[in-house]
Structures are given as structure tokens and as C-alpha cells.
Coordinates of C-alpha atoms in Angstrom, one line a residue:
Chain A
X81 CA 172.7 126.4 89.1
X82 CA 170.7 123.2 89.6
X83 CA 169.5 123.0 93.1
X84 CA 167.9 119.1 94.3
X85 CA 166.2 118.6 97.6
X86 CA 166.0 115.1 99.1
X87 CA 163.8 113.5 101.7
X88 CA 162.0 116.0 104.2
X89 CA 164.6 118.8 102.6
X90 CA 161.8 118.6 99.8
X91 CA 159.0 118.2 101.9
X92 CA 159.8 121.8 103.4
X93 CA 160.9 123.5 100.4
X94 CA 158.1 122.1 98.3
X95 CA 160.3 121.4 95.9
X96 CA 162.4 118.5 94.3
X97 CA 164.6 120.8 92.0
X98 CA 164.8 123.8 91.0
X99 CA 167.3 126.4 88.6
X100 CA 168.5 129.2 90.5
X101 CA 170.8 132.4 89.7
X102 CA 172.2 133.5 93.2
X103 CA 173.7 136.9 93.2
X104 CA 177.5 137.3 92.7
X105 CA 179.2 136.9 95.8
X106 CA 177.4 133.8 97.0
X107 CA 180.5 131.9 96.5
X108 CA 180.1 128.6 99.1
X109 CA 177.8 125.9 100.1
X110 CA 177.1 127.9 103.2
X111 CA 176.8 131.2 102.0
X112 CA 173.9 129.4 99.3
X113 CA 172.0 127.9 102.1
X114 CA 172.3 131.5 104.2
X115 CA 170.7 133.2 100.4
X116 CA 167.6 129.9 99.9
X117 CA 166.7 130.9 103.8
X118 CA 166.0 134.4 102.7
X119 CA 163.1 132.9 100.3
X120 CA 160.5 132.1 102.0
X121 CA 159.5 130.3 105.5
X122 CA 159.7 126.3 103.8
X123 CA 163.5 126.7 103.2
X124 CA 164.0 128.5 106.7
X125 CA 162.6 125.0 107.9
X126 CA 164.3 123.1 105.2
X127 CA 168.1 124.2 107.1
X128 CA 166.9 125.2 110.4
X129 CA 168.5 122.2 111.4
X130 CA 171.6 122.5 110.1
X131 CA 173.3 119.8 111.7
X132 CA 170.8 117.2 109.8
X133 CA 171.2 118.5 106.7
X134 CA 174.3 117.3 103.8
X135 CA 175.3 118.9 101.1
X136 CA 177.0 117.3 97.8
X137 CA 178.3 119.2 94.6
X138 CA 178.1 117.6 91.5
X139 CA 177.3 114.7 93.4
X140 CA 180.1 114.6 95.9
X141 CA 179.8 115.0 99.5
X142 CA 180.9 118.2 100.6
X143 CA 181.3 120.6 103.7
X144 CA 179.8 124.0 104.0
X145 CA 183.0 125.8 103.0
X146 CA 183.0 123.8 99.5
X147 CA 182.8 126.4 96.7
X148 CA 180.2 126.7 94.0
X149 CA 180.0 128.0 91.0
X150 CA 177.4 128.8 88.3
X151 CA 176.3 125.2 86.2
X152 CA 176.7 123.0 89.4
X153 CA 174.5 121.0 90.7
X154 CA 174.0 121.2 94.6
X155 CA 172.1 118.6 96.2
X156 CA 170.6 119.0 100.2
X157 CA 169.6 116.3 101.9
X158 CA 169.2 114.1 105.4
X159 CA 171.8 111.9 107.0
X160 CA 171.4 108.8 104.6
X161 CA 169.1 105.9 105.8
X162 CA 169.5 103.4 102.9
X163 CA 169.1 99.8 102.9
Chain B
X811 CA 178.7 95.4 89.0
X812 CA 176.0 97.8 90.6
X813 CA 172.7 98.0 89.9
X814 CA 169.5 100.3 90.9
X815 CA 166.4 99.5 90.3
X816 CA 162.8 99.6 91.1
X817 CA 161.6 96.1 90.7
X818 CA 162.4 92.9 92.6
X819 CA 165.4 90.6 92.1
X820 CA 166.2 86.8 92.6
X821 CA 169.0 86.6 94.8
X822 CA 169.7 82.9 93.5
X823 CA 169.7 83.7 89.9
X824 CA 172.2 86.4 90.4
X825 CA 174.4 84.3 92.4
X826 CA 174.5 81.2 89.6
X827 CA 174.9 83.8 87.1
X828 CA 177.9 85.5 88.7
X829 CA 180.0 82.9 89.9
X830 CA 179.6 80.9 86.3
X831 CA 182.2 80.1 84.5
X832 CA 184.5 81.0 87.3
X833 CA 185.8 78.1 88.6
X834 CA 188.5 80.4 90.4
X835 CA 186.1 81.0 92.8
X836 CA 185.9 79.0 96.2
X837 CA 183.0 81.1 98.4
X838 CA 180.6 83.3 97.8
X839 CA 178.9 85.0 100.3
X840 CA 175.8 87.2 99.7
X841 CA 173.8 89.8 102.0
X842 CA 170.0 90.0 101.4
X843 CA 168.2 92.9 103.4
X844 CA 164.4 92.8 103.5
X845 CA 162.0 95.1 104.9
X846 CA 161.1 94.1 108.4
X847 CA 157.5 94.6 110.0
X848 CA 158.4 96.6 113.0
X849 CA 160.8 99.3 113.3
X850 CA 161.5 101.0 116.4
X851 CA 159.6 98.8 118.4
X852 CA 156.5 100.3 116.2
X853 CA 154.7 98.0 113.2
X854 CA 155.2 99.5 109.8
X855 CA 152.9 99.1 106.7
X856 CA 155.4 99.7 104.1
X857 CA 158.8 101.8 103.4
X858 CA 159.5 103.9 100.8
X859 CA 163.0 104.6 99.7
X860 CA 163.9 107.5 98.0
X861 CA 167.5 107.9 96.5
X862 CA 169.9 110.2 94.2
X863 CA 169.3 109.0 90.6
X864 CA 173.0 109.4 89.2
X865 CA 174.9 109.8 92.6
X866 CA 173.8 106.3 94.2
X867 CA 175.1 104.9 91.4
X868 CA 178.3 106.6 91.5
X869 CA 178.7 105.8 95.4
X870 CA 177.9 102.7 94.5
X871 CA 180.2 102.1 92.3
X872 CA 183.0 103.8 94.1
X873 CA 182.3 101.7 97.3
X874 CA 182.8 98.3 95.3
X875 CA 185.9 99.4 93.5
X876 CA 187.2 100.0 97.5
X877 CA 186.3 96.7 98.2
X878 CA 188.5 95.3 95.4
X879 CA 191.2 97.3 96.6
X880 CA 191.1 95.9 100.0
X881 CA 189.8 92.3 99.2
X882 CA 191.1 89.8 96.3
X883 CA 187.6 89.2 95.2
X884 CA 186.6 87.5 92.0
X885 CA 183.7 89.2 91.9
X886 CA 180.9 91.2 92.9
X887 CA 177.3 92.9 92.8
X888 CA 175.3 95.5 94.8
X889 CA 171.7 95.4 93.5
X890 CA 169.5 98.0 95.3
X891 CA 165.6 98.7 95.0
X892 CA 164.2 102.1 95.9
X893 CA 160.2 103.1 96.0
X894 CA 157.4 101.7 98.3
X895 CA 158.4 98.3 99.7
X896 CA 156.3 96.3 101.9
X897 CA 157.2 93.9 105.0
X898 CA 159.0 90.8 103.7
X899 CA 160.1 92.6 100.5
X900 CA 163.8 92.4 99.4
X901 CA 165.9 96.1 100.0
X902 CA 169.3 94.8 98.9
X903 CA 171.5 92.1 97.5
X904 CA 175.2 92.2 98.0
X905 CA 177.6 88.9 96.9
X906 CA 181.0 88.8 97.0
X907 CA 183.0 86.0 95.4
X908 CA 186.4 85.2 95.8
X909 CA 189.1 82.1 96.3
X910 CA 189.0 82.7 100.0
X911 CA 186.3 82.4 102.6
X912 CA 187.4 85.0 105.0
X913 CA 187.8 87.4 102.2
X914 CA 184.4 87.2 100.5
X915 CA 182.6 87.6 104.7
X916 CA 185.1 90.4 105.4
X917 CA 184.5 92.4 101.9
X918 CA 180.6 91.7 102.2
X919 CA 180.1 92.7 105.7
X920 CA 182.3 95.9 104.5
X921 CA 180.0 96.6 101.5
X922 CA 176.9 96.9 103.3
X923 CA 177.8 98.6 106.5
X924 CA 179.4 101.3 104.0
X925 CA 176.4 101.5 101.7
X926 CA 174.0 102.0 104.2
X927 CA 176.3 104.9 105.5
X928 CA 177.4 106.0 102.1
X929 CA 174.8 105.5 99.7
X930 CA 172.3 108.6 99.1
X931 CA 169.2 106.8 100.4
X932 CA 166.4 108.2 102.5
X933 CA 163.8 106.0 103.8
X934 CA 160.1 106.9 104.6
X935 CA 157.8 104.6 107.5
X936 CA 154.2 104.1 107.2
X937 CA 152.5 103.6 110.3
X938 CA 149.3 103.5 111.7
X939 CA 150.2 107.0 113.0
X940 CA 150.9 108.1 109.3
X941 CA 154.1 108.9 107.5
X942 CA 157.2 109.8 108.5
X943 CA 161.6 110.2 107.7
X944 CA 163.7 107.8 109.3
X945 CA 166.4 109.5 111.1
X946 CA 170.1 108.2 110.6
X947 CA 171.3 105.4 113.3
X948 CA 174.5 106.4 114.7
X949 CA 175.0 102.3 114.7
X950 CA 174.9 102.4 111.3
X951 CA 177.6 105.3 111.3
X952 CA 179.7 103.3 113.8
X953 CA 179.5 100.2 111.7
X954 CA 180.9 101.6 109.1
X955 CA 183.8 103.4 111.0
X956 CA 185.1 99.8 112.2
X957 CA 186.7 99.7 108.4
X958 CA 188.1 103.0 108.2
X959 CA 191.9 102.6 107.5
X960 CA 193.6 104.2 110.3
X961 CA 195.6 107.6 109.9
X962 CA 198.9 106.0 109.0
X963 CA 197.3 103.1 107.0
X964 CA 195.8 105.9 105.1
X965 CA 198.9 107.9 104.6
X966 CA 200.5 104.9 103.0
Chain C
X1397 CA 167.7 73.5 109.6
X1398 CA 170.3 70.5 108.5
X1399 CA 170.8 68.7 105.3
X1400 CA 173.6 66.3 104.2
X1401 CA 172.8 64.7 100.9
X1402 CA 174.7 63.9 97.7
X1403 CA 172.4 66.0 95.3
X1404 CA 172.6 69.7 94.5
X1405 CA 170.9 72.5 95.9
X1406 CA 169.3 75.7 94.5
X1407 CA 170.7 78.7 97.1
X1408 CA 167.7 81.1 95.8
X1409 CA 165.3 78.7 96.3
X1410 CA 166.5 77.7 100.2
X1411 CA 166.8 81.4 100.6
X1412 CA 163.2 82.3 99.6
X1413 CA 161.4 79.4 101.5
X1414 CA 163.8 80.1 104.9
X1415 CA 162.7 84.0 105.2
X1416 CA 158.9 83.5 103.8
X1417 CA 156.6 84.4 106.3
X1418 CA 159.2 85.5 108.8
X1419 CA 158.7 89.6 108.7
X1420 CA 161.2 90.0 111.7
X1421 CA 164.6 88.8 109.3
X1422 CA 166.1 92.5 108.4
X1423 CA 169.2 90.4 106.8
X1424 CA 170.0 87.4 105.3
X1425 CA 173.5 86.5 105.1
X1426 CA 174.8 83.3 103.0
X1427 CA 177.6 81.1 102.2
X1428 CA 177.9 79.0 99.8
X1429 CA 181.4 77.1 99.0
X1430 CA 182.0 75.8 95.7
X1431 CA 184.8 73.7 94.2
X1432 CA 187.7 75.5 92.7
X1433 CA 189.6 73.9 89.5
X1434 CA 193.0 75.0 91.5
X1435 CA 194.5 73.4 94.9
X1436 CA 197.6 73.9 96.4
X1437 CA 198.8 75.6 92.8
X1438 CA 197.6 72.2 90.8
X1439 CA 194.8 72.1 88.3
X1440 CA 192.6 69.4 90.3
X1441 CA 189.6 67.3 88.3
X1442 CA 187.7 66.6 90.8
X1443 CA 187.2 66.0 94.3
X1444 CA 185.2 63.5 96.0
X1445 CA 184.0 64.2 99.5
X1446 CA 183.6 61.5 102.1
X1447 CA 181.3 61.8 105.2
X1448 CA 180.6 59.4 108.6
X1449 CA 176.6 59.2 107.7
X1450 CA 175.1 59.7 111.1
X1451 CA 177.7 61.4 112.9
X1452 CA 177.5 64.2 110.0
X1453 CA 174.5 65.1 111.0
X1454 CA 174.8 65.0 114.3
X1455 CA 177.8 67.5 114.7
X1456 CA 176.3 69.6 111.9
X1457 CA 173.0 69.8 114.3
X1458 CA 175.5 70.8 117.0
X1459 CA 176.6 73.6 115.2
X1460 CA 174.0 75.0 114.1
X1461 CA 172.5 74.8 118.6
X1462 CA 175.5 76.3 119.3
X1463 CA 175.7 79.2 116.8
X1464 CA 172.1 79.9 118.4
X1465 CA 173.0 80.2 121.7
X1466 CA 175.3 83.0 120.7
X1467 CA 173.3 85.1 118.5
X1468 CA 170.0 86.0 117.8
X1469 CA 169.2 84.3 114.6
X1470 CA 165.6 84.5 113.3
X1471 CA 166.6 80.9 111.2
X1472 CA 169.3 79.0 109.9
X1473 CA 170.4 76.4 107.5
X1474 CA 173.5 74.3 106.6
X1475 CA 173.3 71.8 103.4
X1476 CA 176.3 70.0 103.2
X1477 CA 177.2 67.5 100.0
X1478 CA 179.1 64.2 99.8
X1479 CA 180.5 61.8 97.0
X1480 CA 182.2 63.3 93.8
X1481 CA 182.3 66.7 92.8
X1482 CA 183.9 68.6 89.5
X1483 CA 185.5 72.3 89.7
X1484 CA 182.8 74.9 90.1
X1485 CA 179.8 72.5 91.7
X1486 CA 178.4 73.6 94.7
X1487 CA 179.5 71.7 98.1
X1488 CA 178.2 73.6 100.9
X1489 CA 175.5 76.4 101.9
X1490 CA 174.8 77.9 105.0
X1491 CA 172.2 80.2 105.1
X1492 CA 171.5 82.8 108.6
X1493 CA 168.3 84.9 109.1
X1494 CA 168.5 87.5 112.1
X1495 CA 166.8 91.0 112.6
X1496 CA 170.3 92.2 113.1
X1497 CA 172.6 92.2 110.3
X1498 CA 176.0 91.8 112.4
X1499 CA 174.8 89.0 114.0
X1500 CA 173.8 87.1 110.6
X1501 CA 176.8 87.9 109.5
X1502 CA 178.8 86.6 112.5
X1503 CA 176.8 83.9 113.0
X1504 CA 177.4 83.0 109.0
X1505 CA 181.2 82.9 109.4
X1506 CA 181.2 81.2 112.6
X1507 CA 179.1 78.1 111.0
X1508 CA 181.6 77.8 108.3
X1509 CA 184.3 78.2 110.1
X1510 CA 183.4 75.6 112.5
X1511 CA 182.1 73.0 110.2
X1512 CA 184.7 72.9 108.3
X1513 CA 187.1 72.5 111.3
X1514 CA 184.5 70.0 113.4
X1515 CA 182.1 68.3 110.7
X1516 CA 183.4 64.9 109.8
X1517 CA 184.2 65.2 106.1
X1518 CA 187.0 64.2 104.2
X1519 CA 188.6 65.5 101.1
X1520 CA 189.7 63.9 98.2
X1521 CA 191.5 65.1 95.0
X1522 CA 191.9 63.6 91.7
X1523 CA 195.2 66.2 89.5
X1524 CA 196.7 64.7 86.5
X1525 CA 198.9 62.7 88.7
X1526 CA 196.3 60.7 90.3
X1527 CA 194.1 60.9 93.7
X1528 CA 195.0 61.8 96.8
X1529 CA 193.3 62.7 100.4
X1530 CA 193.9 66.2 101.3
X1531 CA 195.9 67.2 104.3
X1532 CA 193.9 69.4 107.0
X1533 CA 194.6 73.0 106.7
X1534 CA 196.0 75.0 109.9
X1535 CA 194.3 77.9 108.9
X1536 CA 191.4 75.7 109.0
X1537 CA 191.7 75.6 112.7
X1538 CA 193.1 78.9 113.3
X1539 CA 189.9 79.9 111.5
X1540 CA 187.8 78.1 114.2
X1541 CA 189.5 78.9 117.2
X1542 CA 188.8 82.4 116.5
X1543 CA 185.3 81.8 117.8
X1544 CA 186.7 79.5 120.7
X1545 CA 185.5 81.2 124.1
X1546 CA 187.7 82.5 126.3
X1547 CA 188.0 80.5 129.9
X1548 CA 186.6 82.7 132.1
X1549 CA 182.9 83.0 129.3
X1550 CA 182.9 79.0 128.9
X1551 CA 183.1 78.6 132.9
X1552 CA 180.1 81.2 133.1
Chain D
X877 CA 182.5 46.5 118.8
X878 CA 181.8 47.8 116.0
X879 CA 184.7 49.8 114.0
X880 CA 184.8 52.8 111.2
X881 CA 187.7 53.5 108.9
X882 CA 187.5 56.8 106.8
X883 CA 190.1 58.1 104.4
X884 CA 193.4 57.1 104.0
X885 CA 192.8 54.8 107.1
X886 CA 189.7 52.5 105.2
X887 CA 192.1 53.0 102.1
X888 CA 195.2 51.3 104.7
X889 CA 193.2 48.6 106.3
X890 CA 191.6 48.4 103.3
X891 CA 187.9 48.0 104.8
X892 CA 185.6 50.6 105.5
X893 CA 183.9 48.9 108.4
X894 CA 184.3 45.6 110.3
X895 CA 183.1 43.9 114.3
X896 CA 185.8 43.1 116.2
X897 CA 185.8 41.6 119.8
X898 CA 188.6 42.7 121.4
X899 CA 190.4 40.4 124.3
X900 CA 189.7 41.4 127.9
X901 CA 191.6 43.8 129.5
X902 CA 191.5 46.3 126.0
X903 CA 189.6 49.5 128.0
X904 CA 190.7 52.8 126.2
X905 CA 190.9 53.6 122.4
X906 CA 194.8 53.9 122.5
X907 CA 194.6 49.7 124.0
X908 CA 192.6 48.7 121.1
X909 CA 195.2 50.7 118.5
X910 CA 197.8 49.0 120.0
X911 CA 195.7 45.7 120.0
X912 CA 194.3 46.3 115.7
X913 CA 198.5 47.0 115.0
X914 CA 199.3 44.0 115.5
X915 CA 196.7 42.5 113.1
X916 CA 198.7 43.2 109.8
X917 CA 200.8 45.6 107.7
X918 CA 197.5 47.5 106.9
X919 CA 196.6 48.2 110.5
X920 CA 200.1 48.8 111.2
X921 CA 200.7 50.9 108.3
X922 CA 197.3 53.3 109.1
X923 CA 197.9 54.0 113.4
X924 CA 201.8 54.2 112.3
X925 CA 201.5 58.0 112.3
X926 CA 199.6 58.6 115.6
X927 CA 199.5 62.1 115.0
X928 CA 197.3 62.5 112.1
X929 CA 194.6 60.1 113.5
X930 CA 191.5 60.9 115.5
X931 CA 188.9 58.9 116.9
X932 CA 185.8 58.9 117.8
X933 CA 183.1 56.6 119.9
X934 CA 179.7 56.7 119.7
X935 CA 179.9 59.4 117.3
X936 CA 181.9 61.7 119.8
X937 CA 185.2 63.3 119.4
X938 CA 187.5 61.4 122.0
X939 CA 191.1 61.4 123.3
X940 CA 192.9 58.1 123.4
X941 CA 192.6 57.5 126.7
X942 CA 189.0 57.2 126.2
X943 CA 186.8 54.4 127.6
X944 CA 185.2 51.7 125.6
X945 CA 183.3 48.7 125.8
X946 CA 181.4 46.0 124.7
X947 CA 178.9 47.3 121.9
X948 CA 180.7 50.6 121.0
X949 CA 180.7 51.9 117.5
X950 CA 184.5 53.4 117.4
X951 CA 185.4 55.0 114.4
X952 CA 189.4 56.1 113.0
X953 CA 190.3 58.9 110.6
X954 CA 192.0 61.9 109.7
X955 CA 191.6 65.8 110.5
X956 CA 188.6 66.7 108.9
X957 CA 189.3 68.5 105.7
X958 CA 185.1 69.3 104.6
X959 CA 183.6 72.1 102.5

């Protein structure tokens, strides 16, 4: 699973992307973000907030309840800001 | 037609080259957004824009083709930069071309209030105090819920 | 900023010179109006545009005060053309600069709407079947009164 | 006085521009209609349909039962039909 972390997401996780194998039973976008905050203290920052974070799944917005599946590609980020 | 892109554009050759040859077309109406030098009442030295290689395009894309649902438009482009922009640089293009006036201001005014609520950009200040992530305006979330269909439009 | 001349005009170029050096426009919002090969369901030729020289001016100048007074616009321009044009030439442009995107874009549709109801031009079509002047359209003025103020705002 | 003729109405009276001088006792816009009607078929023909004519004096929008005088520039034509 391809993870991608945007804007301050990536500042706190240290990361931009990354491949992870969560263990079975990690079946929703919620349950993934509950697993990343196990990993160390920058992605306990990264969704400490959760009500600034967004999720997308194969690059469609999503809620926390959205399933996932081994191969996707789950992306965290802020509130957009564009133009 | 979407396009994004690092480097600069020129609004007026896009909008000669898209309303060419299309003598259907009576108005076009275009959006330029340029980076300003205060934000937040604060000077800035430059923004950076960082975006979703793959999914801005596809928002992009999915935000015009509603456009052209809701508009009879002859035409359109989105053309948006991301990277380190400085004060008087252009952000965005939007132009909208169709037979009618009213539809080309309606469908443009639409495509940027939705982009800028819709499109996966995040956007970075530098000011003398140093760097920092712009949070989302809820104006900007309230400008573009002035064109969601309502409920029973929706159900149609 | 007003213009009424029979030449063209390049909309990128009037774009670039209006925001250059003014770091406080966040959006630039633009209209131009070009000549359609349709009217009415005929293939038209041409159309030539008549103008009162003086008074054009004047009311365009009006316009332009009065779309000031209502919303905060950084700058503004209206060119406006007269004399003969063929299907896809350029006719008008109106071009608003503002910090605040709504207002440009407001501002925009109120100057076109207006001009074309208040500024003292006269159409002109040549079809297969000869010339003829054109007939004002009611959703010309249905168009402007949409930015008439109400009774109790004008009496403030 | 000096008059204007735009559109249809210069293509009626078949001039663009001319000076008049009006008799005494023509004071309003709608007098000196009345007045130029009954200086030809052309004149006739262009203030025979009162409704599609405006006017304007001293390059302001007026009503008919506006004021003029001596030195006026007063011009006639159709709804504007620009852009």
C-alpha cells in the first residue's frame, strides 16, 4: 500500500511517501491512521488533529469509514488552499 | 482543457488561441489569480504551492466537465502553476467561452470558487517571521457551497 | 481606464500592463465580447457598430465611477470598438482588478451588463438579405436592472 | 440648436447631423419632435414610432418633456443595442 503525505502531513511524518504492509485487519481509512500513530511520535503529530486532516483513496476524497485494501494508494493531507 | 504546470503562462495567448476559429462564440470571460503581497494583514515574500501530481489533474478535470453540464459553454481552460511564486506572479487562469454572456461569468465564477475548494493544493507563506501552512478559509468553502445543486435538484 | 476606438486590442497585453506593479490585485477577472457568425438563427457577415463620439465616452466613464463606488476594485478598464466588424473580431473588453475575487467578478458582469444596456452604441447587421439595425434586446435590460438598487439603498 | 440622428433615424432623415432654430415657444424635446414632423416624409417617417426613440441633450439621457434651449446639442435614436 502506497501511503502519500501532503503539506505539514509531511512535515511531521518526515516523509512524502512511503510503502507500507499493515497487518490484516486494518481494514478502513480510520483504522490505518489509528495503526501510522503507533509508529512513532511525527505521525502522532501528523493526525493529532484529526479534524484538519483528509484522506483520499486512489485519489478520491474519502471519509474515515472508506475501506482499503492492499495496492491502494492513500493519500493524507490539509484542508486544500489552492489558487 | 486543464493544464498543470510549473512555469508561467500568457493569459492573452491562451485566450486568442481558444476562442479561434470559433466564431460560435460571443464572450469569453477569463479569471487570472496572482499572488498578492500581503496575506492576512501580514507582507509575504513568496508562496509556494504544493499539489497532488495525478489527482489535481483528475479534479481538475472533473470540475470542468461539471461546468459543461451546467453551462452551454463553447469552451474552456484551467491552467494552474504550483512551486515558489513571488508577489505579482500569476497562480491561475480560468476562461470560459460560450454564445452567452451570463453563461461564460456564471460557469467561470463556478470554476474557480470550486477549484480552490476542490483542487488538492496546499499553499506555503514566507514571511519575515519564516515559513508557514495556510489554513483553509471557510469563505472559500462557502463560496463554493453557493453552487451546490440543492437536495431535490440533485435527486433529479 | 476608458477607450473607444475603431482598432483592435490585444486582451493579454491590457491585462499585463493593468495589474503590473499593483501587488494588492489577488484576481483579475475579464470580458471580452466578440462577434458571432450567427444572430437571431441567421448567418450574419458582418456587423458595423455605430457610436455618438463624445457621449460614448462620457457614459462609458460613468460606468466605470459607478461600478467603483460599489466595489473595491484595485483597477479597471473598458475598450469599446466602433465601425465594421466580421464574425469572430473582437468588439468589447472590460477588464477588473480587485484583491477580492467576488468583487472582480461582480464588478466585471455589472460593467457589461450595463454598457451594453446604457452606452450609446448601435448595431448593425449585414445577412445574405441585406443590412439591417438590430432591435434592442429585453434581456438586454433585464440583464441591467439586475444591478438596479433597490429604493430604499439609492435614497441612502 | 444643434441636432444628432443615429441609426435608423440618420438613415430616415437621411442626415446624420444638422442646426436648426426652432420658432419660439418650442421648450421640451417632445415640442421640437412635433415641430421636425412636420418638416418632411423623413422626419415624419423616423418620430412616427415614438416608442422606439430616445433622446438625449447635452449628451444626457432625457424624457420628452425635457427642457431645451438656445445652443443645445439634442441628439435622436434608438435603444442602444452595443457590444
Amino acid at each position: 500500500m502506497k501511503l502519500l503525505y501532503f503539506a505539514w502531513l509531511k512535515t511531521r511524518t518526515g516523509r512524502a511517501e512511503e510503502d507500507v504492509s499493515p497487518p490484516d485487519g486494518i481494514a478502513t481509512v480510520g483504522a490505518l491512521i489509528d495503526w501510522l500513530k503507533t509508529r512513532g511520535p511525527g505521525y502522532a503529530a501528523a493526525f493529532a488533529e484529526m479534524r484538519a486532516v483528509r484522506a483520499a483513496v486512489n485519489q478520491e476524497y474519502v471519509g474515515l469509514d472508506h475501506p482499503i485494501r492492499s495496492g491502494d494508494e492513500v493519500a493524507f493531507f490539509p484542508p486544500m488552499t489552492g489558487g | 482543457m486543464i493544464r498543470v504546470q510549473r512555469e508561467d503562462f500568457d493569459p492573452g495567448a491562451e485566450l486568442t488561441a481558444l476562442t479561434a476559429e470559433n466564431k460560435a462564440v460571443g464572450g469569453v470571460v477569463s479569471f487570472v489569480g496572482l499572488v498578492r503581497d500581503m496575506a492576512a494583514g501580514q507582507p509575504i515574500r513568496a508562496m509556494t504551492l504544493e499539489h497532488y501530481p495525478g489527482m489535481t489533474e483528475k479534479k481538475l478535470a472533473e470540475i470542468e466537465a461539471e461546468a459543461r453540464t451546467r453551462w452551454p459553454l463553447e469552451t474552456s481552460l484551467i491552467v494552474h502553476r504550483y512551486g515558489r511564486l513571488e508577489p505579482g506572479e500569476r497562480i491561475v487562469l480560468v476562461i470560459v467561452a460560450s454564445s452567452h454572456r451570463q453563461a461564460a461569468f456564471e460557469a467561470c465564477a463556478f470554476l474557480v470558487d470550486w477549484l480552490k475548494a476542490q483542487a488538492p493544493f496546499w499553499k506555503e507563506e514566507e514571511t519575515a517571521s519564516g515559513t508557514h501552512w495556510v489554513d483553509a478559509k471557510s469563505e472559500d468553502d462557502a463560496a463554493a457551497a453557493r453552487w451546490r445543486k440543492p437536495p431535490h435538484e440533485a435527486a433529479e
